[in-house]
Coordinates of N, CA, C and O and ligand atoms in Angstrom, one line a residue:
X29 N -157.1 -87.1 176.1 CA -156.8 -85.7 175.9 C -157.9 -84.8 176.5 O -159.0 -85.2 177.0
X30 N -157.4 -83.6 176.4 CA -158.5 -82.8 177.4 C -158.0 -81.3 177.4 O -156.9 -81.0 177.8
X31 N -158.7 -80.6 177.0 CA -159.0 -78.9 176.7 C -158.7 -78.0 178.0 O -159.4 -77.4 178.8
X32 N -157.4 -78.1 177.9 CA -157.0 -77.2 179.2 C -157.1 -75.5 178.9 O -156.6 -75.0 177.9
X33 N -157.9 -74.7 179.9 CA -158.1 -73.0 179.2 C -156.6 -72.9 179.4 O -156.0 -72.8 178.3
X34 N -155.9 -73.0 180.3 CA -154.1 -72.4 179.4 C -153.1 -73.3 179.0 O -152.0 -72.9 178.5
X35 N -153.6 -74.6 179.3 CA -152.6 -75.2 178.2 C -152.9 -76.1 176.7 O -152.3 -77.0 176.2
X36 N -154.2 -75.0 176.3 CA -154.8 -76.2 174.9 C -154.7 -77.4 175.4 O -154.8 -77.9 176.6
X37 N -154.6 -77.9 174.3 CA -155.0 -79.7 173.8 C -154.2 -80.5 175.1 O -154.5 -79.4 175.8
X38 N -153.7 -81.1 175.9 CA -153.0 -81.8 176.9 C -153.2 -83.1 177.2 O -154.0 -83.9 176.5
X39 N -152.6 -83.4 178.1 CA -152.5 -85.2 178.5 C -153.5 -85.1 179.7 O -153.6 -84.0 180.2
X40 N -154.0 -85.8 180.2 CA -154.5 -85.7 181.6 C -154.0 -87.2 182.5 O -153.7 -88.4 182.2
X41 N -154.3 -86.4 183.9 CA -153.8 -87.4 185.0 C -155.1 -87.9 185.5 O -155.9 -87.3 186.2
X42 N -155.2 -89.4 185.1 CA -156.9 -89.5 185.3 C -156.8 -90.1 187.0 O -157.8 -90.6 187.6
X43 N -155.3 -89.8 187.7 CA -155.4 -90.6 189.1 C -155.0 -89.6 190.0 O -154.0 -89.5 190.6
X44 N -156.3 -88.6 189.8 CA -156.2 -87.5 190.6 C -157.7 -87.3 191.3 O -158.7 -87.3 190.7
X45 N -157.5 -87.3 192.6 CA -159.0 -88.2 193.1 C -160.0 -86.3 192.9 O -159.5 -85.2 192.6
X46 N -161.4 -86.9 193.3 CA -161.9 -86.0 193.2 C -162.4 -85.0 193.7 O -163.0 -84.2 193.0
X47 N -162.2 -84.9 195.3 CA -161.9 -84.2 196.5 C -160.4 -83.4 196.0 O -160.5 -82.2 196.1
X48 N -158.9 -84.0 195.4 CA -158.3 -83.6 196.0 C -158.3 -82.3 194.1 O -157.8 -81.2 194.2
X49 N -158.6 -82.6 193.3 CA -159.3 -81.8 192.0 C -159.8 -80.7 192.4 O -159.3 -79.6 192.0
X50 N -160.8 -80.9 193.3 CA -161.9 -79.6 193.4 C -160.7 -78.4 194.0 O -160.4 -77.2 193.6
X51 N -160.1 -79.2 195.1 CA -159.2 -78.4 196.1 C -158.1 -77.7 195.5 O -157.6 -76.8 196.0
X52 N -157.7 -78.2 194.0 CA -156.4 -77.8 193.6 C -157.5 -76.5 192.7 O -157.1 -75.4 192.7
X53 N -158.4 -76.8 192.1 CA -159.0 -76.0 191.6 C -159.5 -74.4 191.8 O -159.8 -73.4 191.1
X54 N -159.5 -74.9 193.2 CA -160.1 -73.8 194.4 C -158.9 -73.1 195.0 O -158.9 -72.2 195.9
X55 N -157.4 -73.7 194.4 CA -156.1 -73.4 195.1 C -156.0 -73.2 196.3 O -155.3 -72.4 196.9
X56 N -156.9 -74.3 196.9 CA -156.7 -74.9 198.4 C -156.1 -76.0 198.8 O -156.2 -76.4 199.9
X57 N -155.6 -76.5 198.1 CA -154.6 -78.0 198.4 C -153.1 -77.5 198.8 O -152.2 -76.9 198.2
X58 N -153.1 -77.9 199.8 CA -151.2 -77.4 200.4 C -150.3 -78.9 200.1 O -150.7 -80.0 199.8
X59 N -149.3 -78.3 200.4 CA -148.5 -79.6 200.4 C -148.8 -80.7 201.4 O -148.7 -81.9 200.9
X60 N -149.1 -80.6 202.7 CA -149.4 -81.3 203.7 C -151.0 -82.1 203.6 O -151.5 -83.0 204.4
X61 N -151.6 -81.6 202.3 CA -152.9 -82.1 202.2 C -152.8 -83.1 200.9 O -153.8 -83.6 200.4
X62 N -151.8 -83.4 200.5 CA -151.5 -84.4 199.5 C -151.4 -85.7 200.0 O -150.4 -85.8 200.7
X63 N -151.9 -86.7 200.0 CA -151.5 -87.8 200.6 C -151.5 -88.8 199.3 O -152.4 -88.5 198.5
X64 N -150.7 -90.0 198.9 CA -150.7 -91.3 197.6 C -151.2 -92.5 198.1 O -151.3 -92.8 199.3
X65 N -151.6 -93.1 197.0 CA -152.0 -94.4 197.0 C -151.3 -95.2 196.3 O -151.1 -94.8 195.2
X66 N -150.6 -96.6 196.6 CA -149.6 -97.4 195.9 C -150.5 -98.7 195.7 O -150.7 -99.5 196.6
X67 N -151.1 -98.7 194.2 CA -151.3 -99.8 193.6 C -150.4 -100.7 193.1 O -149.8 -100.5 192.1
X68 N -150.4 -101.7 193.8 CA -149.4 -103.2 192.8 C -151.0 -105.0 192.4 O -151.6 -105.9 193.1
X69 N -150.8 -104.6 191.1 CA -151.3 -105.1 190.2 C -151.0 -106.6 190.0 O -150.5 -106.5 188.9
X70 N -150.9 -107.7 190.2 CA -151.3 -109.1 189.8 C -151.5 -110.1 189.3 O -152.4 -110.6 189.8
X71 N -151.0 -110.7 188.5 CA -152.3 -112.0 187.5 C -151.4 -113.1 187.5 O -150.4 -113.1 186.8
X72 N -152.2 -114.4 188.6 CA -151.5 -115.4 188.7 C -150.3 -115.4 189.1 O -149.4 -116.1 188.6
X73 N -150.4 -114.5 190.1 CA -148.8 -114.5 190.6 C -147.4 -113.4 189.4 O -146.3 -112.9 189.6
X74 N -148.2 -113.4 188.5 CA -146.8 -112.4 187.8 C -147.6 -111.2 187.9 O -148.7 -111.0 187.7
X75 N -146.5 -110.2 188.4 CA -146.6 -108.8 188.5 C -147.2 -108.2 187.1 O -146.8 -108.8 186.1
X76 N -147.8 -107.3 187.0 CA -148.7 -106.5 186.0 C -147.9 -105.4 185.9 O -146.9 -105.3 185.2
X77 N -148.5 -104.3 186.9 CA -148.1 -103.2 186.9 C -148.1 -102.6 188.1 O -148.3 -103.3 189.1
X78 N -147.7 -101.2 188.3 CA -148.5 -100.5 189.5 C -148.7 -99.0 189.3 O -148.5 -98.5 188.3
X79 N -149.0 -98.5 190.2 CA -149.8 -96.8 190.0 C -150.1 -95.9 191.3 O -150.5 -96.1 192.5
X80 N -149.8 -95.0 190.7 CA -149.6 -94.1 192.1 C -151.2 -92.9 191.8 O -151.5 -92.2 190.8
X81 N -151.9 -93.0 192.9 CA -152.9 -92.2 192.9 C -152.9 -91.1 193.9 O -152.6 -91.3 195.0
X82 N -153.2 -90.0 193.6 CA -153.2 -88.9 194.4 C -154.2 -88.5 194.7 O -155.1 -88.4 193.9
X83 N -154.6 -87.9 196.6 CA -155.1 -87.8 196.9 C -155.7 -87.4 198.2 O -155.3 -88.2 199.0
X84 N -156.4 -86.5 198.8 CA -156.9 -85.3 199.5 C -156.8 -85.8 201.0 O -157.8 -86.2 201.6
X85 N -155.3 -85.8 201.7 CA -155.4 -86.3 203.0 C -156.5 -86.5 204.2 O -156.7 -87.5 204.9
X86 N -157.0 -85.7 204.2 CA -158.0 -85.0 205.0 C -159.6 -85.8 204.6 O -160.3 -86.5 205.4
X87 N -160.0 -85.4 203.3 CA -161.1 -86.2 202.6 C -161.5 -87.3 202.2 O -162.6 -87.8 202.2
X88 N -160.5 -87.9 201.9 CA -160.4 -89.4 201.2 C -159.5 -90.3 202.3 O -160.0 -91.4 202.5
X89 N -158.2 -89.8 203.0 CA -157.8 -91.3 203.3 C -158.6 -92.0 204.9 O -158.6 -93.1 205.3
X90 N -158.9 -91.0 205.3 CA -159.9 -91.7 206.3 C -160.7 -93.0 205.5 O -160.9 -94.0 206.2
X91 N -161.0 -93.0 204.4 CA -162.3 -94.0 203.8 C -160.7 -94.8 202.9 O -160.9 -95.3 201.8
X92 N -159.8 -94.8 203.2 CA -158.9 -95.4 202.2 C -157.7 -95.7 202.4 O -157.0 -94.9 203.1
X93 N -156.7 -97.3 201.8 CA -155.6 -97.5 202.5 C -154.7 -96.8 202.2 O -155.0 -95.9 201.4
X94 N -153.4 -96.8 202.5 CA -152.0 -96.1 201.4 C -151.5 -97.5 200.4 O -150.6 -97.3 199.6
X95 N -152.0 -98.4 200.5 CA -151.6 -99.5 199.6 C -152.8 -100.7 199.5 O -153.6 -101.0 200.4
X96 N -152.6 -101.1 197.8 CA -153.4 -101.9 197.3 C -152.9 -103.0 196.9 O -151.7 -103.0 196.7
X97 N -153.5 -104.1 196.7 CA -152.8 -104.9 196.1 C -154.0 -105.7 195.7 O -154.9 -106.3 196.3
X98 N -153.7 -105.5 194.2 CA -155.0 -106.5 193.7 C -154.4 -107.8 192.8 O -153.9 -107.7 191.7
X99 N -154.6 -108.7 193.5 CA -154.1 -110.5 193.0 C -155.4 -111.3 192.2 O -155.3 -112.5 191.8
X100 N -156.3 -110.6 192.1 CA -157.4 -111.9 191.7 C -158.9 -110.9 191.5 O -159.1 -109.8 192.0
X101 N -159.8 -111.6 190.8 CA -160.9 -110.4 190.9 C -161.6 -110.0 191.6 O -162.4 -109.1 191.6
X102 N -161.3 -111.3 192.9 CA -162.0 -110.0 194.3 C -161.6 -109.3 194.9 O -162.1 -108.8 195.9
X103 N -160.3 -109.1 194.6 CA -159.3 -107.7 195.1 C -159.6 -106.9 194.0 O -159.6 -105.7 194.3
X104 N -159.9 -107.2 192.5 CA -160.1 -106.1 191.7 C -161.3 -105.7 192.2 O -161.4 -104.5 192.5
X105 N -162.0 -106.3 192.4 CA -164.0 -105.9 192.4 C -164.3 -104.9 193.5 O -165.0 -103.9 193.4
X106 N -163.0 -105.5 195.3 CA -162.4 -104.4 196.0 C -162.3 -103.2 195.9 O -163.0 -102.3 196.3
X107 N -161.0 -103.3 195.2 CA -160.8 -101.7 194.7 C -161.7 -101.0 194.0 O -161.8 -99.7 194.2
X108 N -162.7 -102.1 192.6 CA -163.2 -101.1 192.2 C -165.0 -100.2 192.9 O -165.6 -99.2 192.6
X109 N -165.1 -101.3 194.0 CA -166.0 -100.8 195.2 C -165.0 -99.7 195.6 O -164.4 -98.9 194.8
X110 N -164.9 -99.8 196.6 CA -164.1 -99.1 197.6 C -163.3 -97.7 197.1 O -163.6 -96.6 197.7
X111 N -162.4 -97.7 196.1 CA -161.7 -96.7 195.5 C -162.4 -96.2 194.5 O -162.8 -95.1 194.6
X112 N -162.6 -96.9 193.7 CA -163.0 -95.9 191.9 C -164.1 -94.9 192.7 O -163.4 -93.9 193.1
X113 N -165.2 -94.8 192.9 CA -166.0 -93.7 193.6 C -165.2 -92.7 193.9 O -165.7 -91.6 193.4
X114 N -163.7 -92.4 194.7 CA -163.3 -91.4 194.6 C -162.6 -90.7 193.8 O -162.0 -89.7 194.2
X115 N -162.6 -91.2 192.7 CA -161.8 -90.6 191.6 C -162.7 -90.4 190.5 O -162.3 -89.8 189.5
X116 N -164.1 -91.1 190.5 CA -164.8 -90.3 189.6 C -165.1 -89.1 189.1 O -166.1 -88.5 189.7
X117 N -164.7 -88.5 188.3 CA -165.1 -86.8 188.5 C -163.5 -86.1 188.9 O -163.4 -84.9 188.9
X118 N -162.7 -87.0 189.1 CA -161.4 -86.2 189.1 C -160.3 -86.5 187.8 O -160.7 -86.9 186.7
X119 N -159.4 -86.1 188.0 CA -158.5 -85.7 186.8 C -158.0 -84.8 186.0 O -158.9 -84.2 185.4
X120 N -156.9 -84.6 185.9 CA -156.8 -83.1 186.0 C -155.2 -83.1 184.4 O -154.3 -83.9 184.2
X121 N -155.6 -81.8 183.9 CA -154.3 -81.4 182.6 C -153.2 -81.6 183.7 O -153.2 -81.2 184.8
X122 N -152.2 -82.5 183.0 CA -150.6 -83.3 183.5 C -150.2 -81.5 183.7 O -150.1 -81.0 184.8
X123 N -149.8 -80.6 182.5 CA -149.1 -80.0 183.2 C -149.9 -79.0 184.4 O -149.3 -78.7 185.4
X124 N -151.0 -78.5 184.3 CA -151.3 -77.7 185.9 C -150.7 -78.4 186.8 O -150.1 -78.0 187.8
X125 N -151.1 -80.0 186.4 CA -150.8 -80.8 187.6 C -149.5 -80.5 188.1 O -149.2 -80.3 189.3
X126 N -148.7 -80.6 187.1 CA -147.1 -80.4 187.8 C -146.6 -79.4 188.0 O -145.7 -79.2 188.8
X127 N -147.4 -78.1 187.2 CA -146.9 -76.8 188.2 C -147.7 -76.4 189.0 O -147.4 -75.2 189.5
X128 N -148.9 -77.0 189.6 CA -149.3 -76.7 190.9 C -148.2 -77.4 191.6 O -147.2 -76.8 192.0
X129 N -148.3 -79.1 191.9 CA -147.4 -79.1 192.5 C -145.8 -78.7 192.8 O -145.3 -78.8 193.9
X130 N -145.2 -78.3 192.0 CA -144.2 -77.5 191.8 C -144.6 -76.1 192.8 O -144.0 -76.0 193.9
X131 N -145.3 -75.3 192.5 CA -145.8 -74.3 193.4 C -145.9 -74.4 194.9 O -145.3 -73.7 195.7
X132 N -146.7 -75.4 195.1 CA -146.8 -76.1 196.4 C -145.7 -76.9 197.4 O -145.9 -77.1 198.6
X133 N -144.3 -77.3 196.4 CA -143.3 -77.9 196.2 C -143.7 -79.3 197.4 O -143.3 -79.6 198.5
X134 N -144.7 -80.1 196.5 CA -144.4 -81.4 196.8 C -143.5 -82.0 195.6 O -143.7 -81.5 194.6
X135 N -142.6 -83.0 195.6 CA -142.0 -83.4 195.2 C -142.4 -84.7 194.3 O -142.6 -85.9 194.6
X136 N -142.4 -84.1 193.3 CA -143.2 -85.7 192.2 C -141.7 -86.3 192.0 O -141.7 -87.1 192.9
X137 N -140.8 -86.4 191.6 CA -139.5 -87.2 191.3 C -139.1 -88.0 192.8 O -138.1 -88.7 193.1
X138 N -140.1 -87.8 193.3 CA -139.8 -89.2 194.9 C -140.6 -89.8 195.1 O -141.0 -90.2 196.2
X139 N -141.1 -90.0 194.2 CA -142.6 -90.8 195.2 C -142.4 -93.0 194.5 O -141.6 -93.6 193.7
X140 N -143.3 -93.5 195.3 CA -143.1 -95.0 195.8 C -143.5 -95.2 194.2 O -143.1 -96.4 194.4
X141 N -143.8 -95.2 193.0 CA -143.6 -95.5 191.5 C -143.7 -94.4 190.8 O -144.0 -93.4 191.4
X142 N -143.6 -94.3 189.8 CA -143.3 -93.6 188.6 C -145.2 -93.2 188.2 O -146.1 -94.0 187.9
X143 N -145.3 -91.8 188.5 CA -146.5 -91.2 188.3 C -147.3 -91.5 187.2 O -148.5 -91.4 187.2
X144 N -146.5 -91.9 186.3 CA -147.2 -91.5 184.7 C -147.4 -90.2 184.4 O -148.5 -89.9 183.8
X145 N -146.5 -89.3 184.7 CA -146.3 -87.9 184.3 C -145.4 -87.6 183.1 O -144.4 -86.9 183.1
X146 N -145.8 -88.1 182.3 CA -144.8 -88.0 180.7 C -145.2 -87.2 180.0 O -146.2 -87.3 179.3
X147 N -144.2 -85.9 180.1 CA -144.8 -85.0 178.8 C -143.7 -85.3 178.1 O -143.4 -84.9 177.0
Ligands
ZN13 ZN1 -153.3 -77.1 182.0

């Protein structure tokens, strides 16, 4: 949970990197500056889960793939090198999240898994 100034108490999207936060913040993120990350998750061969991370085309995917796949713990230890750094410090109230992008009209109801946007 997390103290949004206009929408009180709220859910937060903790896979909102931290480049691409400041920018929506600063209501400089366009639609074309949106770029995802598709996590698919692992253990011993049965699928876990997966997760879509959002993220500042321009700032972040130079240093970053469009897909993960973590099978074992040195693909976790991977990611958590490699990625977690940029999402430290990001995260953002679910609904700004969705009426910025709404605003911006990127399209959250297409994307490669299910956001975890549940209000
Ligand atoms: Zn809010």
């Amino acid at each position: 949970m997390l103290m949004c100034a206009k929408h009180g108490e709220t859910g937060v999207i903790p896979t909102v990197s931290k480049n691409l936060s400041v920018a929506m913040q600063k209501n400089e993120a366009k639609k074309q500056d949106i770029a995802t990350i598709y996590l698919r998750v692992y253990d011993e061969g049965e699928f876990l889960f997966d997760q879509l991370f959002f993220t500042h085309k321009e700032m972040d995917m130079p240093h970053l793939k469009d897909e993960y796949l973590i099978e074992n713990d040195d693909d976790d230890a991977l990611f958590s090198r490699d990625v977690n750094p940029f999402f430290s410090g990001g995260a953002y109230c679910v609904k700004c999240f969705k009426e910025y992008m709404e605003k911006i009209g990127f399209d959250l109801n297409n994307l490669r898994t299910s956001s975890g946007l549940t209000i």
